[in-house]
XYZ file of C-alpha atoms in Angstrom:
75
model
C 16.389 -85.951 -22.824
C 16.011 -87.353 -26.500
C 13.123 -85.792 -28.548
C 12.769 -86.422 -32.146
C 11.608 -83.873 -34.742
C 8.139 -85.188 -36.022
C 8.527 -83.113 -39.090
C 11.997 -84.569 -40.331
C 10.433 -87.307 -42.368
C 8.222 -84.946 -44.231
C 4.482 -85.302 -44.785
C 4.451 -88.421 -47.160
C 2.326 -90.247 -44.689
C -0.536 -87.821 -45.055
C -0.062 -87.343 -48.608
C -0.571 -91.143 -49.481
C -3.745 -91.058 -47.521
C -5.327 -88.574 -50.043
C -8.033 -89.639 -52.299
C -7.031 -89.680 -55.860
C -9.652 -87.153 -56.902
C -8.265 -84.673 -54.238
C -4.433 -85.151 -55.064
C -3.994 -82.485 -57.696
C -5.934 -79.708 -55.769
C -4.191 -80.780 -52.465
C -0.930 -80.726 -54.099
C -1.472 -77.242 -55.489
C -2.493 -76.079 -51.915
C 0.498 -77.654 -50.377
C 2.742 -75.917 -52.713
C 1.192 -72.483 -51.819
C 1.280 -73.400 -48.084
C 5.122 -74.030 -48.574
C 5.691 -71.123 -50.835
C 7.231 -73.262 -53.590
C 6.308 -73.777 -57.205
C 8.087 -76.611 -58.794
C 8.191 -80.434 -58.473
C 11.764 -80.790 -57.121
C 11.104 -78.781 -54.068
C 7.773 -80.279 -53.311
C 9.341 -83.781 -53.483
C 12.160 -82.581 -51.050
C 9.704 -81.225 -48.528
C 7.299 -84.361 -48.978
C 9.968 -86.792 -48.242
C 11.852 -84.839 -45.657
C 14.954 -83.677 -47.451
C 14.306 -80.187 -46.788
C 13.378 -79.176 -43.014
C 10.125 -77.689 -42.745
C 9.438 -74.473 -40.657
C 7.166 -74.043 -37.830
C 4.812 -71.651 -39.972
C 5.007 -74.134 -42.940
C 4.267 -77.061 -40.646
C 1.020 -75.314 -39.355
C -0.169 -74.335 -42.980
C 0.491 -77.965 -44.177
C -1.448 -79.419 -41.229
C -4.444 -77.209 -42.156
C -4.493 -78.207 -45.804
C -4.527 -81.995 -44.686
C -7.156 -81.207 -42.095
C -9.312 -79.837 -45.051
C -9.286 -83.235 -46.514
C -9.810 -85.126 -43.019
C -6.240 -86.437 -42.631
C -4.664 -85.934 -39.020
C -1.656 -88.547 -39.382
C 0.459 -86.340 -41.507
C 3.959 -86.552 -40.344
C 6.379 -89.446 -41.424
C 7.382 -91.791 -44.013
């Protein structure tokens, strides 16, 4: 059985769907959801260079849901 981890490519797909006026606030909320505080780590999570944990994935999904975005995971 071959299953692909849907989180392995990060959440860039959802991030690029954010409205420009929401990007700054959403980015701060995403950093808090991931428990990170610097740009380098944020980019690594965004593009999937760092594997996201289940709790973090749930929190990231909740942030995007707040902005009406449901197709989050992937390039």
